[in-house]
XYZ file of C-alpha atoms in Angstrom:
709
model
C 0.000 0.000 0.000
C 2.849 2.409 0.888
C 4.594 1.603 -2.412
C 1.381 2.288 -4.367
C 0.888 5.589 -2.550
C 4.437 6.689 -3.328
C 4.010 5.628 -6.952
C 0.751 7.594 -7.225
C 2.384 10.680 -5.696
C 5.364 10.407 -8.059
C 3.106 10.056 -11.127
C 0.986 13.006 -10.035
C 4.114 15.113 -9.473
C 5.566 14.246 -12.873
C 2.309 14.859 -14.762
C 1.829 18.213 -13.065
C 5.231 19.419 -14.319
C 4.232 19.721 -17.932
C 5.728 21.944 -20.615
C 3.382 24.892 -21.232
C 5.118 26.294 -24.321
C 7.437 28.990 -25.594
C 6.668 32.657 -24.958
C 8.269 35.980 -25.795
C 10.614 37.357 -23.148
C 13.634 39.616 -22.760
C 16.475 40.152 -20.331
C 15.103 43.536 -19.226
C 11.476 42.405 -19.018
C 11.285 38.621 -18.528
C 7.907 36.924 -18.961
C 8.213 35.407 -15.450
C 9.462 38.187 -13.175
C 11.553 36.495 -10.469
C 15.081 35.273 -11.271
C 15.923 32.357 -8.974
C 19.002 30.666 -10.487
C 21.577 31.829 -13.009
C 22.664 28.289 -13.689
C 19.919 25.656 -13.746
C 21.339 22.462 -15.151
C 17.992 20.854 -16.082
C 14.321 22.005 -16.156
C 13.551 19.746 -13.166
C 15.965 21.751 -11.007
C 14.277 25.042 -11.938
C 10.817 23.535 -11.437
C 11.804 22.257 -7.982
C 13.127 25.664 -6.896
C 9.995 27.490 -8.076
C 7.669 24.952 -6.481
C 9.523 25.306 -3.164
C 8.763 29.039 -3.335
C 5.035 28.366 -4.083
C 5.133 29.618 -7.699
C 2.883 27.977 -10.285
C 5.314 28.231 -13.217
C 9.031 27.941 -13.909
C 10.741 29.426 -16.975
C 14.179 29.018 -18.551
C 16.072 31.459 -20.800
C 19.468 31.359 -22.435
C 19.651 27.578 -21.813
C 20.227 27.938 -18.016
C 18.628 31.014 -16.362
C 15.701 30.004 -14.085
C 12.733 32.340 -13.508
C 9.566 31.864 -11.407
C 6.077 33.371 -11.495
C 2.354 32.694 -11.362
C 1.370 34.157 -14.756
C 2.923 33.848 -18.178
C 2.329 34.843 -21.806
C 2.050 38.614 -21.371
C 3.828 39.248 -24.672
C 2.463 36.354 -26.632
C 3.659 33.044 -28.036
C 7.149 32.666 -29.518
C 8.852 30.119 -31.757
C 12.364 31.032 -30.636
C 12.879 28.450 -27.878
C 15.631 26.757 -29.835
C 18.374 26.329 -27.242
C 18.490 22.866 -25.689
C 19.222 22.750 -21.979
C 22.911 22.465 -21.128
C 22.715 19.071 -19.408
C 19.387 17.877 -20.842
C 19.288 18.186 -24.597
C 15.838 16.548 -24.770
C 14.243 19.716 -23.307
C 14.357 23.333 -24.411
C 15.663 26.141 -22.236
C 14.443 29.156 -24.204
C 16.719 31.626 -25.955
C 17.825 35.238 -25.569
C 14.358 36.557 -26.514
C 12.098 33.665 -25.510
C 11.330 31.641 -22.382
C 10.380 27.980 -22.085
C 7.558 27.734 -19.514
C 6.918 24.677 -17.300
C 4.177 24.225 -14.693
C 5.376 23.331 -11.192
C 2.201 21.631 -9.961
C 1.597 24.362 -7.365
C -2.102 25.352 -7.205
C -2.741 26.925 -3.830
C -1.258 30.126 -2.406
C 1.763 30.442 -0.162
C 1.047 30.269 3.596
C -0.372 33.318 5.414
C 2.254 35.530 7.042
C 2.950 37.159 10.405
C 0.270 35.300 12.352
C 0.013 36.388 15.969
C -2.355 36.256 18.930
C -3.300 39.770 20.059
C -5.784 38.912 22.813
C -6.359 35.858 24.972
C -9.506 35.002 26.897
C -10.371 31.992 29.008
C -12.348 30.464 26.121
C -11.198 32.476 23.102
C -8.139 33.668 21.190
C -8.094 36.687 18.874
C -5.751 36.091 15.938
C -4.494 38.363 13.170
C -2.410 37.563 10.105
C -1.202 39.003 6.809
C -2.205 37.563 3.415
C 0.113 35.249 1.470
C 2.937 36.792 -0.548
C 1.948 34.653 -3.504
C -1.794 34.239 -3.936
C -1.815 32.309 -7.259
C -5.268 33.754 -7.941
C -7.948 35.266 -5.729
C -7.961 34.278 -2.050
C -11.503 33.165 -1.164
C -11.210 32.123 2.478
C -9.009 31.257 5.436
C -9.344 28.153 7.591
C -8.122 28.104 11.187
C -7.794 24.974 13.286
C -6.897 24.891 16.981
C -5.483 21.605 18.325
C -4.836 20.999 22.034
C -1.162 20.469 22.878
C -1.292 20.803 26.659
C -4.046 21.481 29.186
C -4.670 21.684 32.905
C -8.107 20.120 32.402
C -8.693 16.459 33.114
C -10.198 15.994 29.653
C -9.275 17.922 26.513
C -11.903 18.937 23.968
C -11.684 18.093 20.237
C -10.014 20.422 17.758
C -11.889 23.637 16.911
C -12.088 24.656 13.236
C -13.310 27.951 11.790
C -13.548 29.162 8.188
C -13.365 32.906 7.453
C -14.839 34.033 4.135
C -13.236 36.770 2.035
C -9.702 37.356 0.812
C -9.435 40.680 2.638
C -10.121 39.078 6.030
C -7.134 39.231 8.339
C -8.465 38.541 11.830
C -10.893 36.380 13.746
C -11.773 35.264 17.261
C -11.701 31.519 17.863
C -14.526 30.744 20.310
C -15.374 27.687 22.382
C -11.808 26.956 23.490
C -10.837 25.346 26.776
C -9.466 27.539 29.591
C -5.884 26.971 30.694
C -4.952 25.177 27.482
C -2.049 25.478 25.039
C -3.178 25.348 21.405
C -1.342 24.795 18.141
C -3.261 26.970 15.670
C -2.893 26.421 11.935
C -4.004 28.964 9.326
C -4.555 27.929 5.697
C -5.338 30.295 2.845
C -7.555 29.019 0.017
C -7.831 30.318 -3.534
C -10.177 29.136 -6.276
C -7.974 26.087 -6.935
C -6.511 24.762 -3.701
C -5.408 25.514 -0.150
C -2.002 26.621 1.036
C 0.324 24.910 3.427
C -0.508 26.033 6.980
C 1.135 28.745 8.996
C 1.378 27.856 12.677
C 1.175 29.786 15.913
C 1.154 28.607 19.529
C -0.889 30.210 22.278
C -2.432 29.670 25.710
C -5.963 30.524 26.747
C -6.251 32.192 30.140
C -6.708 29.925 33.118
C -10.181 29.531 34.556
C -11.502 30.235 38.023
C -10.632 27.522 40.593
C -13.467 25.542 42.131
C -15.021 27.196 45.172
C -13.189 25.795 48.230
C -15.038 24.241 51.124
C -15.714 26.389 54.172
C -13.106 25.898 56.930
C -14.226 24.022 60.052
C -13.489 25.447 63.501
C -11.945 22.756 65.695
C -10.452 24.770 68.564
C -10.655 28.243 70.060
C -8.707 30.239 72.654
C -8.841 33.874 73.745
C -6.532 34.968 70.858
C -6.632 32.127 68.316
C -9.032 30.030 66.304
C -7.833 26.745 64.798
C -9.577 25.694 61.598
C -9.447 22.551 59.498
C -8.855 23.349 55.807
C -9.945 21.257 52.816
C -7.731 20.866 49.764
C -8.750 22.952 46.737
C -9.219 21.979 43.121
C -8.982 23.792 39.795
C -10.144 22.184 36.565
C -8.728 24.887 34.291
C -5.466 25.912 35.948
C -2.977 24.923 38.636
C -3.647 25.152 42.367
C -0.638 27.310 43.219
C -1.217 28.500 46.773
C -3.683 28.942 49.612
C -4.512 32.075 51.598
C -6.368 32.203 54.911
C -8.231 35.457 55.466
C -10.015 37.101 58.387
C -13.143 39.269 58.139
C -14.598 41.259 61.004
C -18.149 40.307 62.105
C -20.976 41.757 60.017
C -18.692 42.651 57.068
C -19.222 41.216 53.555
C -15.890 41.488 51.693
C -15.505 41.678 47.885
C -14.828 38.325 46.209
C -13.790 39.186 42.658
C -11.839 36.443 40.926
C -8.924 38.794 40.159
C -8.913 40.697 43.467
C -6.413 40.065 46.238
C -6.651 41.244 49.840
C -3.956 43.202 51.709
C -1.928 42.031 54.688
C -2.918 42.932 58.242
C -0.832 46.112 58.504
C -1.942 47.648 55.202
C -5.589 46.731 55.794
C -5.516 48.473 59.177
C -3.907 51.560 57.598
C -6.645 51.757 54.968
C -9.465 51.071 57.407
C -10.434 47.754 55.808
C -12.225 45.126 57.854
C -10.592 42.105 56.191
C -7.023 40.915 55.612
C -4.839 37.966 54.629
C -3.436 36.333 57.736
C -1.284 33.676 56.050
C -0.280 32.194 52.698
C 1.384 28.900 51.834
C 2.233 26.978 48.663
C 0.029 24.086 47.589
C 2.950 21.709 48.199
C 2.829 22.710 51.897
C -0.879 21.982 52.370
C -0.233 18.945 54.581
C 1.711 21.227 56.935
C -1.051 23.830 57.273
C -4.286 21.859 56.881
C -4.857 22.520 60.593
C -4.324 26.270 60.566
C -4.170 28.323 63.757
C -5.412 31.838 63.035
C -3.913 34.489 65.338
C -0.716 32.765 66.523
C 1.369 35.924 65.921
C 3.772 34.284 63.433
C 4.751 35.296 59.883
C 3.282 32.806 57.396
C 4.254 33.267 53.765
C 5.126 36.926 54.345
C 1.834 37.700 56.126
C 1.545 38.586 59.820
C -0.869 36.185 61.528
C -2.205 38.806 63.950
C -3.693 37.661 67.301
C -7.488 37.691 67.463
C -9.964 39.041 69.967
C -12.297 36.067 70.104
C -14.760 37.689 72.486
C -16.211 39.009 69.217
C -15.656 36.060 66.930
C -14.271 37.040 63.484
C -15.192 35.315 60.237
C -12.553 33.085 58.634
C -12.288 31.924 55.032
C -9.973 30.149 52.596
C -8.781 31.405 49.201
C -7.501 29.038 46.513
C -4.939 30.817 44.315
C -4.271 29.733 40.724
C -1.257 31.335 39.007
C 0.018 30.762 35.491
C 2.263 33.055 33.486
C 0.969 36.566 34.302
C -2.605 35.503 35.125
C -3.862 35.004 38.695
C -7.333 33.779 39.697
C -8.789 33.585 43.204
C -11.671 31.454 44.490
C -13.189 32.242 47.896
C -14.855 29.898 50.359
C -17.855 30.796 52.459
C -16.993 32.333 55.828
C -17.085 30.359 59.056
C -17.744 31.954 62.446
C -18.846 30.967 65.930
C -22.156 32.217 67.247
C -20.997 32.061 70.873
C -18.269 34.178 72.458
C -15.227 32.733 74.187
C -15.458 32.633 78.012
C -12.573 31.485 80.257
C -15.086 30.230 82.882
C -17.138 28.391 80.290
C -16.770 24.963 81.960
C -18.237 26.263 85.239
C -21.324 27.590 83.466
C -22.163 24.527 81.340
C -24.916 23.285 83.695
C -26.609 26.697 83.755
C -26.468 26.911 79.961
C -27.949 23.419 79.592
C -30.841 24.253 81.936
C -31.493 27.526 80.099
C -31.529 25.749 76.740
C -33.983 23.110 77.986
C -36.394 25.789 79.223
C -36.079 27.712 75.942
C -36.719 24.587 73.876
C -39.816 23.788 75.927
C -41.238 27.295 75.482
C -40.512 27.314 71.758
C -42.124 23.907 71.355
C -45.299 25.128 73.038
C -45.354 28.233 70.838
C -44.901 26.072 67.743
C -47.867 23.857 68.612
C -50.032 26.897 69.312
C -48.993 28.458 65.984
C -49.949 25.317 64.057
C -53.393 25.187 65.667
C -53.958 28.898 64.963
C -52.815 28.494 61.343
C -55.332 25.751 60.559
C -58.141 27.672 62.243
C -57.412 30.824 60.235
C -57.027 28.837 57.028
C -60.434 27.195 57.427
C -62.031 30.570 58.069
C -60.257 32.106 55.071
C -61.438 29.307 52.752
C -65.071 29.870 53.731
C -64.751 33.621 53.143
C -63.005 33.033 49.797
C -65.718 30.713 48.487
C -68.335 33.371 49.223
C -66.537 36.435 47.892
C -64.160 35.641 45.036
C -64.812 34.580 41.421
C -63.752 31.161 40.253
C -60.424 32.214 38.799
C -58.752 34.221 41.530
C -55.063 33.580 41.018
C -54.425 36.505 38.694
C -57.562 38.572 39.427
C -57.068 42.271 39.958
C -59.756 43.811 42.103
C -60.298 47.535 42.220
C -60.652 50.586 40.002
C -59.299 50.535 36.490
C -56.897 53.452 36.873
C -54.350 51.188 38.629
C -53.400 49.693 35.230
C -51.755 51.868 32.596
C -53.002 52.296 29.042
C -50.970 49.418 27.612
C -53.089 46.764 29.305
C -56.614 45.673 28.583
C -58.830 48.210 30.390
C -62.248 49.295 29.080
C -63.313 52.885 29.748
C -66.053 52.088 32.256
C -65.995 48.933 34.325
C -67.797 47.729 37.413
C -66.027 48.152 40.722
C -64.966 44.484 40.785
C -63.632 43.042 37.499
C -61.495 39.995 36.804
C -59.168 41.561 34.223
C -57.327 38.292 33.637
C -60.541 36.587 32.605
C -61.150 39.409 30.110
C -57.671 38.882 28.626
C -58.208 35.114 28.475
C -61.151 35.577 26.141
C -58.727 36.839 23.479
C -56.239 33.932 23.462
C -56.214 30.175 23.084
C -56.462 28.282 26.373
C -54.023 25.440 25.774
C -54.966 22.009 27.159
C -52.311 20.625 29.473
C -52.074 17.512 27.306
C -50.995 19.644 24.312
C -48.059 21.314 26.074
C -44.716 19.723 26.982
C -42.311 21.822 29.051
C -38.613 20.932 28.877
C -36.124 21.231 31.722
C -34.032 23.606 29.585
C -34.172 27.117 31.076
C -33.639 29.908 28.546
C -33.400 32.554 31.256
C -34.988 33.765 34.473
C -37.445 36.622 34.039
C -39.177 39.014 36.397
C -42.192 36.735 36.858
C -40.489 33.329 36.771
C -38.382 31.051 34.598
C -38.554 30.774 30.806
C -38.245 27.249 29.365
C -38.251 25.668 25.944
C -41.195 23.415 25.196
C -43.266 21.649 22.555
C -46.862 22.434 21.560
C -49.214 20.129 19.659
C -51.793 21.902 17.497
C -53.712 20.588 14.500
C -51.502 17.508 14.405
C -48.331 19.612 14.155
C -45.596 19.920 16.784
C -43.541 23.093 17.178
C -40.906 24.402 19.577
C -42.047 27.236 21.840
C -40.866 29.464 24.678
C -42.841 28.900 27.882
C -42.991 31.509 30.661
C -43.687 29.693 33.927
C -45.381 32.161 36.305
C -46.109 31.126 39.886
C -49.028 33.540 40.150
C -49.818 32.768 43.785
C -46.399 34.117 44.752
C -46.646 37.373 42.765
C -47.214 40.648 44.551
C -50.184 42.713 43.383
C -47.901 45.237 41.656
C -46.124 42.433 39.774
C -49.486 40.959 38.709
C -50.546 44.303 37.269
C -47.256 44.649 35.441
C -47.482 41.106 34.094
C -51.014 41.698 32.781
C -49.914 44.861 30.992
C -47.080 43.054 29.250
C -49.288 40.068 28.427
C -51.847 42.402 26.857
C -49.109 43.962 24.690
C -48.527 40.524 23.133
C -52.278 39.938 22.767
C -52.824 43.231 20.947
C -49.896 42.714 18.547
C -50.648 39.075 17.633
C -50.971 37.592 15.143
C -48.472 38.984 12.632
C -46.333 37.012 10.171
C -43.047 38.619 11.195
C -43.625 38.639 14.963
C -42.950 35.862 17.469
C -46.648 35.643 18.334
C -48.355 34.801 21.590
C -49.746 31.283 21.070
C -51.831 30.994 24.221
C -51.870 30.289 27.942
C -52.125 27.133 30.024
C -53.074 26.944 33.716
C -52.595 24.598 36.627
C -53.844 25.183 40.171
C -50.804 27.319 41.070
C -49.003 28.205 37.810
C -49.773 30.165 34.656
C -47.842 29.200 31.508
C -47.575 31.862 28.779
C -46.562 30.261 25.463
C -44.792 32.203 22.677
C -43.381 31.275 19.279
C -39.682 30.313 19.333
C -37.591 30.250 16.162
C -34.909 27.561 15.694
C -32.161 30.202 15.771
C -31.588 33.919 16.159
C -30.402 36.242 13.425
C -27.243 36.987 15.437
C -26.289 33.334 15.819
C -26.877 32.650 12.132
C -24.684 35.621 11.150
C -21.902 34.439 13.458
C -22.191 30.901 12.083
C -21.417 32.276 8.606
C -17.981 33.244 9.947
C -17.319 29.555 10.550
C -18.328 28.343 7.109
C -22.133 28.129 7.354
C -24.026 29.725 4.499
C -25.868 33.010 4.989
C -27.320 34.039 1.601
C -26.331 37.656 1.017
C -29.362 38.224 -1.207
C -31.584 37.638 1.850
C -30.167 40.543 3.902
C -32.360 43.300 2.445
C -35.570 41.195 2.302
C -35.006 40.236 5.954
C -34.531 43.906 6.822
C -37.714 44.826 4.943
C -39.745 42.162 6.766
C -38.386 43.296 10.141
C -39.379 46.883 9.309
C -42.908 45.615 8.533
C -43.077 44.012 11.981
C -41.927 47.231 13.659
C -44.495 49.209 11.642
C -47.158 46.790 12.905
C -46.054 47.346 16.519
C -46.090 51.094 15.952
C -49.765 51.003 14.945
C -50.520 49.678 18.452
C -48.197 52.258 20.062
C -45.835 49.493 21.173
C -42.183 50.561 21.462
C -39.625 47.741 21.165
C -37.087 48.484 23.908
C -34.683 45.569 23.325
C -34.069 45.693 19.568
C -30.935 44.147 18.034
C -29.981 41.064 15.984
C -30.304 38.876 19.096
C -34.000 39.812 19.389
C -34.774 38.539 15.872
C -35.693 34.890 15.444
C -35.006 33.268 12.088
C -36.878 30.337 10.569
C -35.261 27.710 8.377
C -36.618 29.477 5.270
C -35.081 32.846 6.309
C -38.297 34.428 7.607
C -37.554 36.779 10.538
C -39.616 36.805 13.720
C -39.271 39.881 15.939
C -39.063 38.774 19.589
C -38.738 40.640 22.860
C -41.827 42.860 22.948
C -44.231 42.737 25.880
C -43.744 39.731 28.120
C -41.499 38.175 25.454
C -38.556 40.351 26.512
C -37.835 38.003 29.406
C -36.831 35.248 26.955
C -33.987 37.339 25.465
C -30.292 37.185 26.275
C -28.957 39.738 28.754
C -27.583 42.293 26.279
C -25.754 45.561 26.927
C -27.934 47.797 24.739
C -25.757 50.938 24.812
C -24.344 50.149 21.352
C -27.891 50.166 19.909
C -29.118 53.229 21.844
C -29.969 56.476 20.050
C -28.090 59.624 20.962
C -31.082 61.266 22.657
C -31.849 58.214 24.835
C -28.563 58.018 26.768
C -29.420 58.380 30.442
C -33.147 58.452 29.590
C -35.032 55.232 30.247
C -38.053 56.403 28.247
C -37.863 54.879 24.751
C -39.647 56.034 21.602
C -40.158 54.864 18.020
C -37.404 57.050 16.529
C -35.002 55.355 18.947
C -36.070 51.995 17.497
C -35.315 53.370 13.999
C -31.782 54.139 15.221
C -31.406 50.565 16.504
C -32.739 49.283 13.151
C -29.829 51.036 11.407
C -27.408 49.304 13.778
C -29.099 45.963 13.029
C -28.518 46.516 9.288
C -24.848 47.108 10.083
C -24.799 43.881 12.128
C -26.108 41.942 9.139
C -23.645 43.494 6.680
C -20.727 42.811 9.057
C -21.857 39.188 9.543
C -22.531 39.665 13.256
C -19.768 42.143 14.077
C -19.822 44.040 17.372
C -20.827 47.706 16.943
C -18.049 50.092 18.020
C -15.764 47.137 18.802
C -12.833 49.539 19.150
C -14.496 51.046 22.253
C -14.466 48.684 25.218
C -16.420 50.821 27.706
C -20.082 51.770 27.345
C -19.221 55.269 28.543
C -16.770 55.556 25.633
C -19.503 54.516 23.188
C -21.915 57.058 24.653
C -19.339 59.861 24.456
C -18.335 58.979 20.882
C -21.936 58.874 19.612
C -22.703 62.196 21.284
C -19.653 63.648 19.505
C -20.994 62.511 16.119
C -19.159 59.209 15.656
C -21.205 56.673 13.676
C -20.647 53.084 12.579
C -18.370 52.983 9.495
C -19.363 52.094 5.949
C -18.176 48.536 5.364
C -16.079 47.746 2.245
C -18.891 45.960 0.376
C -21.786 48.231 1.424
C -23.163 50.274 -1.525
C -23.465 54.030 -0.998
C -27.306 54.138 -1.284
C -27.667 51.491 1.415
C -25.229 53.227 3.758
C -27.122 56.485 3.226
C -30.262 54.752 4.534
C -28.330 53.510 7.579
C -26.855 56.966 8.189
C -30.321 58.522 8.020
C -31.400 56.163 10.825
C -28.631 57.723 12.952
C -29.608 61.341 12.271
C -29.137 63.431 15.406
C -32.573 64.974 14.746
C -35.001 62.171 15.558
C -37.802 63.607 13.384
C -35.484 63.441 10.344
C -35.058 59.673 10.584
C -36.969 57.451 8.131
C -40.295 55.882 9.058
C -40.822 52.144 9.276
C -43.053 52.390 6.193
C -40.107 53.832 4.256
C -37.769 51.158 5.613
C -40.072 48.393 4.359
C -38.898 49.350 0.846
C -35.304 48.328 1.625
C -35.391 45.369 -0.747
C -35.716 47.730 -3.708
C -32.043 48.632 -3.163
C -29.147 46.545 -4.443
C -26.454 44.801 -2.440
C -22.962 43.594 -3.332
C -21.409 40.223 -2.456
C -19.591 40.365 0.877
C -15.965 39.518 0.121
C -14.398 40.452 3.452
C -15.369 40.251 7.114
C -13.490 43.152 8.659
C -15.363 43.763 11.923
C -14.586 41.530 14.927
C -17.200 39.947 17.176
C -16.396 40.480 20.874
C -19.101 38.864 23.056
C -17.877 40.484 26.286
C -18.793 43.903 24.835
C -22.342 42.780 23.980
C -23.466 40.490 26.806
C -23.659 40.962 30.570
């Protein structure tokens, strides 16, 4: 098998080195531009040298001069290749005014250049590179592959591969990597014919946070010391380098940031802090310090272990320290403390304490029994009163005058004094049988009124995936019930609409209300980001998608509904590229936790009140997101305050290389500082009448930390 493979490779190599012909050339302007050898003994030697330099063609002149290049025939065909090669008379080596051209078999470009890692995260690496010196045609894409070489984790993950479209692309962020792991990253360039050999770069992801250590256990106490038993720490994504024991004064809650270290005793006292490190030791010394005496007055790892005043028992905790290269991570245990004070005559008072405790337990037991009896009596009385006074559905009933609910919710002009508003809302939506609804354990997020799950709904013999808001209505305060009804009514008023994630219906149990909304298989943002890794996002769908989204916003506007969470993450996308606007009304609690400053209009900074012209501004940013294939707006500004300042000073998102001028003019009009000068949603529905160019380069990075909380 090995012999056959070598034979196949040899045959392929020989066949690829064919004679292309004789072409006009001169010493001052050779047909192939790069002189490699002045004395090439045979064509094979010249071909080998050119192939090693990634050129597609080799050329010989004056029976021995070797030239390389990727294009030939600029001056036309010649018949003057009459000089046989010096040591191979069976082949021609051009002449003084002609060049014999041979193909080298090279198809792909040379490797990318100057690859480097410019930013490391715990699960990502940002990489930049320069294009190949020799492209041998148009570069169409780059492929990056990250392979684990070394890791602190017990199990390494498979290789991560990402494809970046566009020859002008020169950077990307590899996501989904393992913390505390060394990667060998290869970068291949691809032209219309083949891929290059890889360029390689090595890099580490940042270490992860150690596991939270167990709380120390107090095993002994004196008037100035407390001895605690420590448990060994663990870190899945980094080394356990050291341990620190810290002391916190009673009633104080110290900061526990993963990259924050406490001061020693002396400096903490100088700065008026109520917490300090009392000792540090290397992980290799854990067996020596696993029984740690706090307050013994010694120096431990450069920290003064100051004596304690145990009449007021301090809190004691353990920090696991993980250090690697220049990165340090800290994990903090819960704090342990004694509830009783130290007393030197404690042994003499044990009998008195025991008697006191027995009396207290007896009294508390009697009070508990009396409370139980009183509870059942009051409950029985309450049930009788409830059956007489309340309507059948009381869980979400709002009693009282209408003016307590604002104008977004269902409120008729004149109502009786006692109205079940929830029952009025129920008349407008489908009451889903419990047998038709399946609720998964998967939690999308936790909203104001409860958790949001994925689920399945059966209707007319068809099954579809939905978002299910689980609302424990018996636990809601009256103000939260009113707010929930307002937001539910927003969804009722807006549904149904083809380009909205509609309210499907509600389902009730004795203690829970389930609000069921449409859920698309993916979001627009995720689909755009997937295109950076090789998935297809049809460019000709960008403007139709934008037009359909504008139609949905126009529909919301007719009901005076302002979408306050508008960006590419709030747009669902069906498998046939139909957008579904999510996040209005009660649906906003199913969205990711986004930092919306980068989508906020200039007049809305610092003003929580949103308006339709602010949504138009965000629509312009969404168009930019689509054209950048999911890029982060203002990615060069890491702080939200910097974004706010820049926008107020007139900075706007840039025109991308492949964005036509008419389309960018529409986007710019959405960002007009005068809100009344921005286009209407009706005007934006005509977006698809514009033209769009193929996107050949992805130039804007995606930085999730700038977008998500």
